[in-house]
CSV table of C-alpha atoms in Angstrom, one decimal:
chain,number,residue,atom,x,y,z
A,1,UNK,CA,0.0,0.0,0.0
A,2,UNK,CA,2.9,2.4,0.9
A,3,UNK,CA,4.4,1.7,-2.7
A,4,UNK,CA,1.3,1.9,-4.1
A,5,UNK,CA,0.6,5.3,-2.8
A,6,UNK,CA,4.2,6.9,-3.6
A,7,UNK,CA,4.0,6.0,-7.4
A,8,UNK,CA,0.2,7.2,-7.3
A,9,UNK,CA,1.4,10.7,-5.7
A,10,UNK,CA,4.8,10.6,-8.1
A,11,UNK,CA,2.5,10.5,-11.2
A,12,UNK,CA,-0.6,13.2,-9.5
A,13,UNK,CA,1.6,16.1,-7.9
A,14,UNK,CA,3.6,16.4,-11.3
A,15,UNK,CA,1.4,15.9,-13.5
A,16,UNK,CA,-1.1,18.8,-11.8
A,17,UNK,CA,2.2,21.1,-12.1
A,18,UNK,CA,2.0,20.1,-15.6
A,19,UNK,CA,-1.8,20.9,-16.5
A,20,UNK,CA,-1.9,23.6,-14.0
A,21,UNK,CA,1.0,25.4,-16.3
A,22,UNK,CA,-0.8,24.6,-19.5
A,23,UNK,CA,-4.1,26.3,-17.6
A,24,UNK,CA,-2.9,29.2,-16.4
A,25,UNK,CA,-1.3,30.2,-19.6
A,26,UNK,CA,-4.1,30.0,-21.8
A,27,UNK,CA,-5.7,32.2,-19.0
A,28,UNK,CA,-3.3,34.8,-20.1
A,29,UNK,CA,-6.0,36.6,-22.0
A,30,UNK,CA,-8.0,39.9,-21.8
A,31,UNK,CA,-9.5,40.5,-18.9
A,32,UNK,CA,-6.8,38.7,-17.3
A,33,UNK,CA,-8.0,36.7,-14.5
A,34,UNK,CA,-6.3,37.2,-10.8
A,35,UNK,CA,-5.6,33.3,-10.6
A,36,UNK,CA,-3.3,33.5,-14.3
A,37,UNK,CA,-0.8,34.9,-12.1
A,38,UNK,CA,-0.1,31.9,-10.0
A,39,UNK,CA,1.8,31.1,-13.4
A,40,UNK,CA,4.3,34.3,-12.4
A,41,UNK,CA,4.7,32.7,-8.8
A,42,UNK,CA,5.7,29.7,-9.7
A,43,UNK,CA,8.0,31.0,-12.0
A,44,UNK,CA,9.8,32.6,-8.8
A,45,UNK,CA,10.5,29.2,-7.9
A,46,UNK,CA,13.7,28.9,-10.0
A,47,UNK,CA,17.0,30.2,-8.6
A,48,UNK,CA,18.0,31.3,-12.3
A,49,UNK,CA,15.3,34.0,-12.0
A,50,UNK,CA,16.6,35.3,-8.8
A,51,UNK,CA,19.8,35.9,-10.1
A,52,UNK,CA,18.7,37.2,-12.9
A,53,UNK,CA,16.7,40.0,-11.1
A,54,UNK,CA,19.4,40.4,-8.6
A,55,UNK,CA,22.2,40.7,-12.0
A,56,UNK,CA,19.4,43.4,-13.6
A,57,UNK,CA,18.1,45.3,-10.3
A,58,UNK,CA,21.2,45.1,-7.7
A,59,UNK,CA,18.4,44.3,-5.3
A,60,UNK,CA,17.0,41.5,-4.2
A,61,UNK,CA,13.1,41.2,-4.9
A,62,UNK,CA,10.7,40.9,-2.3
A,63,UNK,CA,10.0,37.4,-3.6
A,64,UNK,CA,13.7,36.3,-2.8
A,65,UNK,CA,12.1,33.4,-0.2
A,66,UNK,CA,10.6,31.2,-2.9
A,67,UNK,CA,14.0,30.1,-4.3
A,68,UNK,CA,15.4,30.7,-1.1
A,69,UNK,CA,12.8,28.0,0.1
A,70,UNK,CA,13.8,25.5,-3.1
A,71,UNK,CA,17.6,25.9,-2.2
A,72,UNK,CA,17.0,24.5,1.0
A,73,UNK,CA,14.7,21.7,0.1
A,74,UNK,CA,17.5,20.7,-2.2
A,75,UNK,CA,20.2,21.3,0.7
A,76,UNK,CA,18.2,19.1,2.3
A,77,UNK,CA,17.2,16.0,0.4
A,78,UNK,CA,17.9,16.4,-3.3
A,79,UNK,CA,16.5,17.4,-6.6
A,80,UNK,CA,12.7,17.2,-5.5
A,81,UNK,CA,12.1,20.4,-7.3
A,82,UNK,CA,13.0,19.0,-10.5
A,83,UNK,CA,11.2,15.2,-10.1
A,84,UNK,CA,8.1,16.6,-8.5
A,85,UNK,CA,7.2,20.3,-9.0
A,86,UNK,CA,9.2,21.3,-12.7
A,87,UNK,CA,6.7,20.9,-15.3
A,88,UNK,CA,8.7,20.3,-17.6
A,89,UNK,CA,10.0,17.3,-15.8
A,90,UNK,CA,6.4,16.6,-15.3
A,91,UNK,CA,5.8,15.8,-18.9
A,92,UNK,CA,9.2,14.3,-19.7
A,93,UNK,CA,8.0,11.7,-16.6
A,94,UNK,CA,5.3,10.7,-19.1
A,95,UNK,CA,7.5,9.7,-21.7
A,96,UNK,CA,7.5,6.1,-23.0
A,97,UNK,CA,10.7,4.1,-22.3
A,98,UNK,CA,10.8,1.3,-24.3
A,99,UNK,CA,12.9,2.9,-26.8
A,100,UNK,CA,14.9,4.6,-24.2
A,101,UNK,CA,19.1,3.8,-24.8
A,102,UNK,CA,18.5,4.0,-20.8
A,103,UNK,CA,22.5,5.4,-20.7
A,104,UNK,CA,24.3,8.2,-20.0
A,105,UNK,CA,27.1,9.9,-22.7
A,106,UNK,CA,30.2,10.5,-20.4
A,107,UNK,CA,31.8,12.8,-22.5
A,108,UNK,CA,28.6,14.8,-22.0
A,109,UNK,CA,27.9,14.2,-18.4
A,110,UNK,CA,31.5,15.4,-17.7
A,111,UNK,CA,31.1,18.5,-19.7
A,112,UNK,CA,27.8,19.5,-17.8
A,113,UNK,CA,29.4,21.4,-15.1
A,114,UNK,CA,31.4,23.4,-17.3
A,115,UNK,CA,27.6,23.9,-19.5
A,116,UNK,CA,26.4,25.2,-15.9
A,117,UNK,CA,29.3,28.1,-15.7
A,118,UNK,CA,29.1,29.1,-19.2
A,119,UNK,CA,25.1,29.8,-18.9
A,120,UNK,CA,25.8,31.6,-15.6
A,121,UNK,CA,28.7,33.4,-17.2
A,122,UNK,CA,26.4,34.9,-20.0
A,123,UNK,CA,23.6,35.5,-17.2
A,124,UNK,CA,25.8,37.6,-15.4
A,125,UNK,CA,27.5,39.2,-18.0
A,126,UNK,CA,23.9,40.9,-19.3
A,127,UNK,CA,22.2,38.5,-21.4
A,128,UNK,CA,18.8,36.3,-20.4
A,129,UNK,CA,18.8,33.8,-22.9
A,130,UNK,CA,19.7,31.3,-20.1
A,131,UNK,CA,16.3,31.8,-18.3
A,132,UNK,CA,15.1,31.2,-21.6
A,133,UNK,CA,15.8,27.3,-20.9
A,134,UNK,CA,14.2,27.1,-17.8
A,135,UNK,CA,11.4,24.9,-17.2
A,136,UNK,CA,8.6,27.5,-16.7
A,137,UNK,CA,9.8,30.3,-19.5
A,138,UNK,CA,10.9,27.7,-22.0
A,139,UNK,CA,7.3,26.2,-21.4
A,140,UNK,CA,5.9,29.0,-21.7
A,141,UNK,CA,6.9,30.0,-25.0
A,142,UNK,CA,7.0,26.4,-26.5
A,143,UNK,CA,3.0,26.3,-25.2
A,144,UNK,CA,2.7,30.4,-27.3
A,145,UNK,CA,4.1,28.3,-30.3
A,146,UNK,CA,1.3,25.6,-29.6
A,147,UNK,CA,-1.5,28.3,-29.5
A,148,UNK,CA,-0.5,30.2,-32.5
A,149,UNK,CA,-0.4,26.9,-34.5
A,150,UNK,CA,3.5,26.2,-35.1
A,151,UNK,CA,5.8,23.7,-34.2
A,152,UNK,CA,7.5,24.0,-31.0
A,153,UNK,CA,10.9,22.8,-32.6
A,154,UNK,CA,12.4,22.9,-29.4
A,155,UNK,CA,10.0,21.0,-26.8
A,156,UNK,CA,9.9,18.3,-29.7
A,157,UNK,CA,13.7,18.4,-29.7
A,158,UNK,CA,13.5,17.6,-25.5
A,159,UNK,CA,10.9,14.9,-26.0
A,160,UNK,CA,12.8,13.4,-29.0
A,161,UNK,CA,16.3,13.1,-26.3
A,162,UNK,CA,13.6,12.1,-23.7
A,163,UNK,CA,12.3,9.2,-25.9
A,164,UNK,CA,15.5,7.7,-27.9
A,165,UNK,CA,18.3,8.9,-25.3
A,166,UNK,CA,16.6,9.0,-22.0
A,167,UNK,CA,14.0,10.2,-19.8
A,168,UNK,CA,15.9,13.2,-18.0
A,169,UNK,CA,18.7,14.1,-20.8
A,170,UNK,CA,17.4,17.6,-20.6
A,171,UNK,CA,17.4,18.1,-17.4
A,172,UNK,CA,21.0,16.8,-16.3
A,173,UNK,CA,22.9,17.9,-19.5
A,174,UNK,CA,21.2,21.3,-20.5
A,175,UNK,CA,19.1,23.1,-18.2
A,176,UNK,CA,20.4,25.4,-16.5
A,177,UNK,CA,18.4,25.2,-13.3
A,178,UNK,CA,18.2,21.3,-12.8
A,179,UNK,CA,22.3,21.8,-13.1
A,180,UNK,CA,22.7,24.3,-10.5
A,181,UNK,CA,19.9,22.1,-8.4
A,182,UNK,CA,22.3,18.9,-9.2
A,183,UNK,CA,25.4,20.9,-7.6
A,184,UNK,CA,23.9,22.2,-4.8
A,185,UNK,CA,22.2,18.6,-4.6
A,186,UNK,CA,25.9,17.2,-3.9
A,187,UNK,CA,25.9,18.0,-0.2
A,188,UNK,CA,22.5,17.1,0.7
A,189,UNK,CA,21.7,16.1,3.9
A,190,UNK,CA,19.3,13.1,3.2
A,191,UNK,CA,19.4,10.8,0.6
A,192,UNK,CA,19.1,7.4,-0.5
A,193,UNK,CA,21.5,4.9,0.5
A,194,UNK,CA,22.3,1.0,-1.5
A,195,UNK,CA,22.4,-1.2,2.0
A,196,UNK,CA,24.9,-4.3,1.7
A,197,UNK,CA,21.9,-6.5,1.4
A,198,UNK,CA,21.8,-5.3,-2.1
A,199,UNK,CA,22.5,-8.5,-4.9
A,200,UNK,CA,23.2,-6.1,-7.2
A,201,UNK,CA,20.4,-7.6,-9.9
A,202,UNK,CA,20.3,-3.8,-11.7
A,203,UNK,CA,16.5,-3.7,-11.4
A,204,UNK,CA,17.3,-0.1,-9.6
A,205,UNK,CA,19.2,1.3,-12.1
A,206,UNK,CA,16.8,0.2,-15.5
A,207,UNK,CA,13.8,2.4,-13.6
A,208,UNK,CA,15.9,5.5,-12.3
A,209,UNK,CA,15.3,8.1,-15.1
A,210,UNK,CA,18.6,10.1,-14.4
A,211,UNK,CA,21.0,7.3,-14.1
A,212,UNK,CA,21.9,8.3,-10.6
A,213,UNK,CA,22.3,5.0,-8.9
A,214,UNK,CA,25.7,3.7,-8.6
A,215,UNK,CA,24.8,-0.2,-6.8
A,216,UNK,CA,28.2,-1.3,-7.3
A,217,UNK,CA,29.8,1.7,-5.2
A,218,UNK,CA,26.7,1.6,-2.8
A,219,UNK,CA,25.9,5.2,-3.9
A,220,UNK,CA,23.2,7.5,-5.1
A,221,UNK,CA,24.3,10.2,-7.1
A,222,UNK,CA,23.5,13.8,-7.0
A,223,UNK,CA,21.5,13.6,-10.1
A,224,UNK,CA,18.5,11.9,-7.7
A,225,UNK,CA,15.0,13.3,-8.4
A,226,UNK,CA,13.6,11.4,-5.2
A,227,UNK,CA,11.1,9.6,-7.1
A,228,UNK,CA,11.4,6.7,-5.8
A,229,UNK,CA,10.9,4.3,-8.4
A,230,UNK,CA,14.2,2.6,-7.1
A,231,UNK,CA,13.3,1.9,-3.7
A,232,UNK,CA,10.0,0.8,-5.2
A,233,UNK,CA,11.7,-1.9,-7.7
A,234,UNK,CA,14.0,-3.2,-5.4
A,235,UNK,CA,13.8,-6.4,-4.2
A,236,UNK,CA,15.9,-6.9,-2.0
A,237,UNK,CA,14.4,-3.6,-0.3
A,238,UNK,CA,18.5,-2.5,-0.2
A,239,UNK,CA,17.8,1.1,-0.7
A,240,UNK,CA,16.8,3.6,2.3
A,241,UNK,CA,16.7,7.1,3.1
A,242,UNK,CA,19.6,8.1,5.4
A,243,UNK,CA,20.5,11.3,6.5
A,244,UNK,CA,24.2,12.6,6.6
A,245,UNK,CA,25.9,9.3,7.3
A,246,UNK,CA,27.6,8.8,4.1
A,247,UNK,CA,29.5,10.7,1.9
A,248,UNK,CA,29.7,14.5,1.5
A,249,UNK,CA,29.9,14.3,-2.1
A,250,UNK,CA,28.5,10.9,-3.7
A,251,UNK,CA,28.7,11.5,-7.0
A,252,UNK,CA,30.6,10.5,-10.2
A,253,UNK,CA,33.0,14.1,-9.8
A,254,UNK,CA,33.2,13.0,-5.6
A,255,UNK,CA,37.2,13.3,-6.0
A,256,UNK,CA,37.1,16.7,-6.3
A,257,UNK,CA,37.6,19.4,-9.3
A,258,UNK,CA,40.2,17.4,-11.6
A,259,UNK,CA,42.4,18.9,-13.5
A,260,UNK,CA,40.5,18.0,-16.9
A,261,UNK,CA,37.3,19.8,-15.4
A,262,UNK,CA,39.3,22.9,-14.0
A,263,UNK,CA,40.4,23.4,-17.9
A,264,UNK,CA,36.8,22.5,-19.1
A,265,UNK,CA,36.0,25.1,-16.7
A,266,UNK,CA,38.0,27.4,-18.0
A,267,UNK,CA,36.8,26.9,-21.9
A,268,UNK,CA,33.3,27.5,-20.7
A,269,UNK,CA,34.8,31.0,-19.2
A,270,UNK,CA,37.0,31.3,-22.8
A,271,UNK,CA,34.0,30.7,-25.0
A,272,UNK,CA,31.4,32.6,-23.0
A,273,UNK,CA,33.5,36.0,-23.1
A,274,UNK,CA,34.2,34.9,-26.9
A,275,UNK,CA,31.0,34.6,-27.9
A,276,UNK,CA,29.8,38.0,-26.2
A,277,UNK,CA,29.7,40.3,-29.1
A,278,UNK,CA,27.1,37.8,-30.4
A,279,UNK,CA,24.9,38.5,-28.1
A,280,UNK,CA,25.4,42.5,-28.6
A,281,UNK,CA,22.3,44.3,-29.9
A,282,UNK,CA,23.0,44.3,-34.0
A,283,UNK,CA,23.0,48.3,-35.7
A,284,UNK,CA,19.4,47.3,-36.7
A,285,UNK,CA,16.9,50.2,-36.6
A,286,UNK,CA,15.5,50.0,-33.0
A,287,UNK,CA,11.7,48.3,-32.7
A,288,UNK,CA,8.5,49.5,-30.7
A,289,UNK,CA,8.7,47.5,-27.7
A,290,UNK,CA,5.5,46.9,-25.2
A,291,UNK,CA,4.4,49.8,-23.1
A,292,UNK,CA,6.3,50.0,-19.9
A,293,UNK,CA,9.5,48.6,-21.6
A,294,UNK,CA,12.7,49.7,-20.1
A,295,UNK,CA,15.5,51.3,-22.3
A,296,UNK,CA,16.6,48.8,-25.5
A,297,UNK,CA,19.9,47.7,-24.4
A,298,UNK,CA,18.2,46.8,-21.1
A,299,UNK,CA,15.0,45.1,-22.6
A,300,UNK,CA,16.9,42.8,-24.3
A,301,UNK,CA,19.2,41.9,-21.5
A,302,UNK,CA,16.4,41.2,-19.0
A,303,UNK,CA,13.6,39.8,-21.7
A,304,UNK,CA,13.5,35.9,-21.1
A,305,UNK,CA,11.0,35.1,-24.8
A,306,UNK,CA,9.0,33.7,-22.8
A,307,UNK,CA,6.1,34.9,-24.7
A,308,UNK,CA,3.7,35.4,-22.1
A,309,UNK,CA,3.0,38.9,-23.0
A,310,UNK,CA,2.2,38.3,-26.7
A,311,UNK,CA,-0.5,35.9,-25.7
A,312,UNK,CA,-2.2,37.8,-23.2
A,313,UNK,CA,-2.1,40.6,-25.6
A,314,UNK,CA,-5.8,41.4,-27.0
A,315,UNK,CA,-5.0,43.1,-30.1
A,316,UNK,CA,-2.1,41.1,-30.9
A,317,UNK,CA,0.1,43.9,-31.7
A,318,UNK,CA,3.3,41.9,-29.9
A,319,UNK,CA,5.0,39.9,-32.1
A,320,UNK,CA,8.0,37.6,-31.6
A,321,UNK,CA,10.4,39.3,-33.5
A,322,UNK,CA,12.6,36.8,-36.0
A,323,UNK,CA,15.9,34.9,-36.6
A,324,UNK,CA,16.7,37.4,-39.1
A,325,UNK,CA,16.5,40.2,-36.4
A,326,UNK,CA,19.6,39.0,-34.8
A,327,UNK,CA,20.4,36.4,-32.0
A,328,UNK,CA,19.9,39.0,-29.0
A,329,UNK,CA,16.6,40.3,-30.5
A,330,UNK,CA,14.8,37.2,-31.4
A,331,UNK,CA,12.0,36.0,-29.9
A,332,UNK,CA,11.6,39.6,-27.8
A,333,UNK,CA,8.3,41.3,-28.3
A,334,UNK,CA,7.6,44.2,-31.0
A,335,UNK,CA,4.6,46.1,-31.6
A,336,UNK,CA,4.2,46.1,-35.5
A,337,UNK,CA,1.4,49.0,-35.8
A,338,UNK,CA,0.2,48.2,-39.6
A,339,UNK,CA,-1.1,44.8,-38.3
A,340,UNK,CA,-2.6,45.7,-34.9
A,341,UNK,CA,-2.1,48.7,-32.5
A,342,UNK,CA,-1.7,48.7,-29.0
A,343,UNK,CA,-5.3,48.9,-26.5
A,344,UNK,CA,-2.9,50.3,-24.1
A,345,UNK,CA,-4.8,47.4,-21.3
A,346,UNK,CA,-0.9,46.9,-19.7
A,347,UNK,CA,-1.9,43.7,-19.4
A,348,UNK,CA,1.6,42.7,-20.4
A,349,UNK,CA,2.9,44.8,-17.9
A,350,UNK,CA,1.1,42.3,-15.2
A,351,UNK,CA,2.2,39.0,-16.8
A,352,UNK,CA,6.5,39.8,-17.5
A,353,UNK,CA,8.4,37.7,-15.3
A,354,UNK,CA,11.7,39.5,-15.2
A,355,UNK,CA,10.4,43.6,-15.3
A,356,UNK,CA,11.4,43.7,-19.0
A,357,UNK,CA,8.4,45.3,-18.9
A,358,UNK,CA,7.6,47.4,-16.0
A,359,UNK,CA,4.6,48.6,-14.2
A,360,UNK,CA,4.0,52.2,-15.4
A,361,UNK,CA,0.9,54.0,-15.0
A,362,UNK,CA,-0.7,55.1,-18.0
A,363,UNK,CA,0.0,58.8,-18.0
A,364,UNK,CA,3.4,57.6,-18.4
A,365,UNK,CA,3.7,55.1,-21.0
A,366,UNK,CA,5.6,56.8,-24.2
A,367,UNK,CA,6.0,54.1,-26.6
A,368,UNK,CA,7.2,55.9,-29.2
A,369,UNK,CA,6.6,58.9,-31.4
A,370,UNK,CA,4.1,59.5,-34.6
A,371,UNK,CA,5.6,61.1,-37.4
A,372,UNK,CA,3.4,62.4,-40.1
A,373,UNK,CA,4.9,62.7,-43.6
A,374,UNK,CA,2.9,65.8,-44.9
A,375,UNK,CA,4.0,65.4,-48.3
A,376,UNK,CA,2.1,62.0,-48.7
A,377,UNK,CA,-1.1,62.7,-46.6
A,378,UNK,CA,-4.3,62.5,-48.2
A,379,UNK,CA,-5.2,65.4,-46.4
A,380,UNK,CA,-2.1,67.9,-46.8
A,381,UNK,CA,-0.8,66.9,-50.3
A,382,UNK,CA,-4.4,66.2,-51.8
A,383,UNK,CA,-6.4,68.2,-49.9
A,384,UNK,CA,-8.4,65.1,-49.4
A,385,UNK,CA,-11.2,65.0,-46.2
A,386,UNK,CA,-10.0,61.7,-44.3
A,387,UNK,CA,-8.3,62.4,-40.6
A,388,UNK,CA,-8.2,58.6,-40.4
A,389,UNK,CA,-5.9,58.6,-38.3
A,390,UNK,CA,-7.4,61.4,-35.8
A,391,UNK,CA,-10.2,58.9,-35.2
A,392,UNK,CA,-8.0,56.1,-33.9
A,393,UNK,CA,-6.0,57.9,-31.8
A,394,UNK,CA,-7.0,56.9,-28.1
A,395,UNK,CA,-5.3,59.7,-26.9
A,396,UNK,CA,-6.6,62.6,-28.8
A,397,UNK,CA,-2.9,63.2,-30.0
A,398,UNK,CA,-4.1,64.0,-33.5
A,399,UNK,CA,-5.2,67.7,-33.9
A,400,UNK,CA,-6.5,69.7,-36.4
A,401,UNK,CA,-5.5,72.7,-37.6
A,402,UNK,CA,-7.7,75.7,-38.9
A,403,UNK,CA,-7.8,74.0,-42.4
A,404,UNK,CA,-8.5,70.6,-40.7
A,405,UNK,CA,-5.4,69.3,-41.5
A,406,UNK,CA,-3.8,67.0,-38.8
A,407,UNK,CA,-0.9,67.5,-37.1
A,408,UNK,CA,0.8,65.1,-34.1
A,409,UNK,CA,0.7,66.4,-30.3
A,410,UNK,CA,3.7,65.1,-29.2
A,411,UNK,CA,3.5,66.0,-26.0
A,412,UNK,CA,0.3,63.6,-25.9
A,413,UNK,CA,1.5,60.8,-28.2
A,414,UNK,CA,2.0,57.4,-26.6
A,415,UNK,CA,3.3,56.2,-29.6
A,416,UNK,CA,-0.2,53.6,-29.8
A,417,UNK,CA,0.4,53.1,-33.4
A,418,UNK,CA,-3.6,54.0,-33.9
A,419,UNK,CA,-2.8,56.5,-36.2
A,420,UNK,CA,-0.7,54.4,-38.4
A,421,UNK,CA,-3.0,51.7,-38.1
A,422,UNK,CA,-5.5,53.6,-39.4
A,423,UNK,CA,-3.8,55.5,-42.5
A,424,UNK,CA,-5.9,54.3,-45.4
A,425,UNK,CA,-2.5,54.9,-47.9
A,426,UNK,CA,-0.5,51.5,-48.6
A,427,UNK,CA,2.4,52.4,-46.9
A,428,UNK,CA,1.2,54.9,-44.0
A,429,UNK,CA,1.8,58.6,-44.3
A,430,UNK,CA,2.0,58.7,-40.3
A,431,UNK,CA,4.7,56.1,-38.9
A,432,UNK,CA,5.7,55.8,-35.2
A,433,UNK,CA,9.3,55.7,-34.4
A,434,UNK,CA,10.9,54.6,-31.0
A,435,UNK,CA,12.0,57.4,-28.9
């Protein structure tokens, strides 16, 4: 019955992490209900964001407990963030096994530390595209790709190692939060323990989806989820939870930082100050951003791509801007006024997880700047009656003058995109720029 009830809760709690996830996201729509952002608290779950913040602000945020709490449930007995509450992990725990290679790469699994600094190095250093592959922003915006009816290459790509490598490849070799969860994990106080009762049969180490189990060394290694599913299959019932009574540092790296990892180290470092200038913002004109966006250079350093702004978005001005923009800029949000303009609702404001995009009232939100080419208005160069774009504007920043031709307020301008919305021409007579 005790089994019975552990692989019964292994299967509900992550699997409601899962669906809750999926829910909460598609809630992310106009008016945005008070319970979608549960989906920005667990998201404050993950170390990486705290960093992140802290890298961005200087400050810790007033949320600094939740990962503070996670930290010490790993401290204490393991990865159970990652085999019970990650979402990600959730759905990879679904995953069919029977064409599972059920083994590890070790010239991968020895490079993964070194995978861990270079992701922190680049976090650090200014760029988010490390949050990007964390469980809940990487969801996110594989679930945006889902909704708006593409592929989500790179979710398929994680169920693809999932399937033909093994259940947890993600999750020990490439994301960035299950890594630093795996180091901390290596002086945990509790943890499973192979008694000498064991026969060493290797039931144990077919189920474990992280190939943590070392039988013939008697060890468990830091790559434990805590799901059980060993001490479940077991026989010989050899495996038990011990606190600190065994090794500080069980795991396959236990001697110590070698001298191949300290070098490995120290390519991560070599390659992640190398590859810098890649992640530079490109001379490309700058882009409207969402209102409440903070200056360019910042934007893109604190923007995760998660997405979750572009789908709560009711006009669907925000779009994910493309490969083509350059590797810093893609995926970030853009307001493209000839398809949509912006309601100026803010919601996005409520659903960023990393202030990208920052609560600003909206007496203050400047998005950018309408221009009107005189010499190409219907009005001015035809002498046409039309003031198209007077009747879009939200914010009355389209005036008159005494021949009724229009003329931009720019002290009232919020840089909408109404106006240019709105210009019956082909190509609009009245553009906004960024400020």
């Amino acid at each position: 019955m005790r089994l019975l009830t552990l692989a019964l809760w292994r299967r509900i709690i992550p699997c409601f992490m899962l669906v809750a996830v999926i829910i909460l996201f598609w809630r992310h729509q106009y008016p945005l209900p008070a319970d979608a952002n549960a989906l920005l608290w667990f998201s404050r779950l993950d170390p990486i964001l705290l960093l992140a913040e802290w890298r961005s602000t200087g400050v810790l945020p007033g949320w600094f407990w939740l990962p503070f709490v996670m930290i010490a449930i790993t401290l204490a007995g393991g990865r159970l963030f990652c085999g019970w509450l990650c979402p990600l992990g959730g759905l990879l725990a679904q995953l069919p096994r029977r064409y599972s290679r059920l083994q590890s790469i070790p010239w991968l699994y020895s490079s993964r530390y070194a995978w861990l600094l270079f992701t922190l190095m680049l976090l650090l250093a200014g760029s988010n595209w490390p949050v990007f592959l964390t469980p809940f922003h990487l969801l996110s915006e594989e679930l945006f790709r889902l909704w708006k009816g593409t592929v989500p290459w790179l979710l398929a790509g994680i169920l693809l190692s999932g399937i033909f490598i093994y259940p947890r490849f993600w999750c020990n070799h490439i994301c960035p939060t299950g890594l630093l969860l795996a180091a901390m994990a290596r002086w945990r106080s509790g943890r499973l323990v192979v008694d000498s009762v064991c026969s060493h049969c290797g039931v144990c180490t077919k189920v474990c989806p992280t190939h943590s189990l070392q039988i013939m060394a008697g060890l468990v290694a830091e790559d434990c989820m805590v799901c059980g599913r060993c001490w479940q299959a077991c026989p010989q019932e050899a495996l038990t939870w011990q606190s600190r009574a065994v090794k500080k540092a069980d795991d396959y790296s236990s001697a110590g930082l070698s001298r191949r990892q300290f070098f490995k180290g120290g390519f991560a470092v070599f390659v992640a100050g190398a590859g810098w200038p890649l992640l530079q913002p490109s001379s490309a004109p700058a882009v409207l951003r969402p209102p409440g966006a903070v200056a360019e250079e910042e934007f893109l350093a604190r923007c995760s791509r998660c997405s979750r702004c572009v789908k709560v978005c009711p006009s669907q001005c925000l779009i994910p801007m493309p490969i083509e923009a350059g590797i810093t800029a893609f995926l970030t949000p853009s307001i493209i006024p000839r398809q949509a303009k912006c309601e100026l609702c803010l919601l996005c404001q409520e659903v960023c997880p990393t202030m990208a995009i920052e609560s600003v009232p909206l007496q203050q939100v400047k998005i950018g700047l309408a221009i009107l080419d005189e010499r190409r208005c219907l009005v001015w160069a035809e002498k046409k009656l039309c003031l198209l774009c007077r009747e879009q504007c939200p914010v009355h920043a389209i005036e008159a003058d005494e021949y009724n031709r229009p003329y931009v307020n720019n002290k009232l301008c919020v840089g909408c995109g109404g106006c240019e919305n709105g210009c019956p021409l082909k190509q609009a007579a009245i553009v906004v720029r960024p400020i």
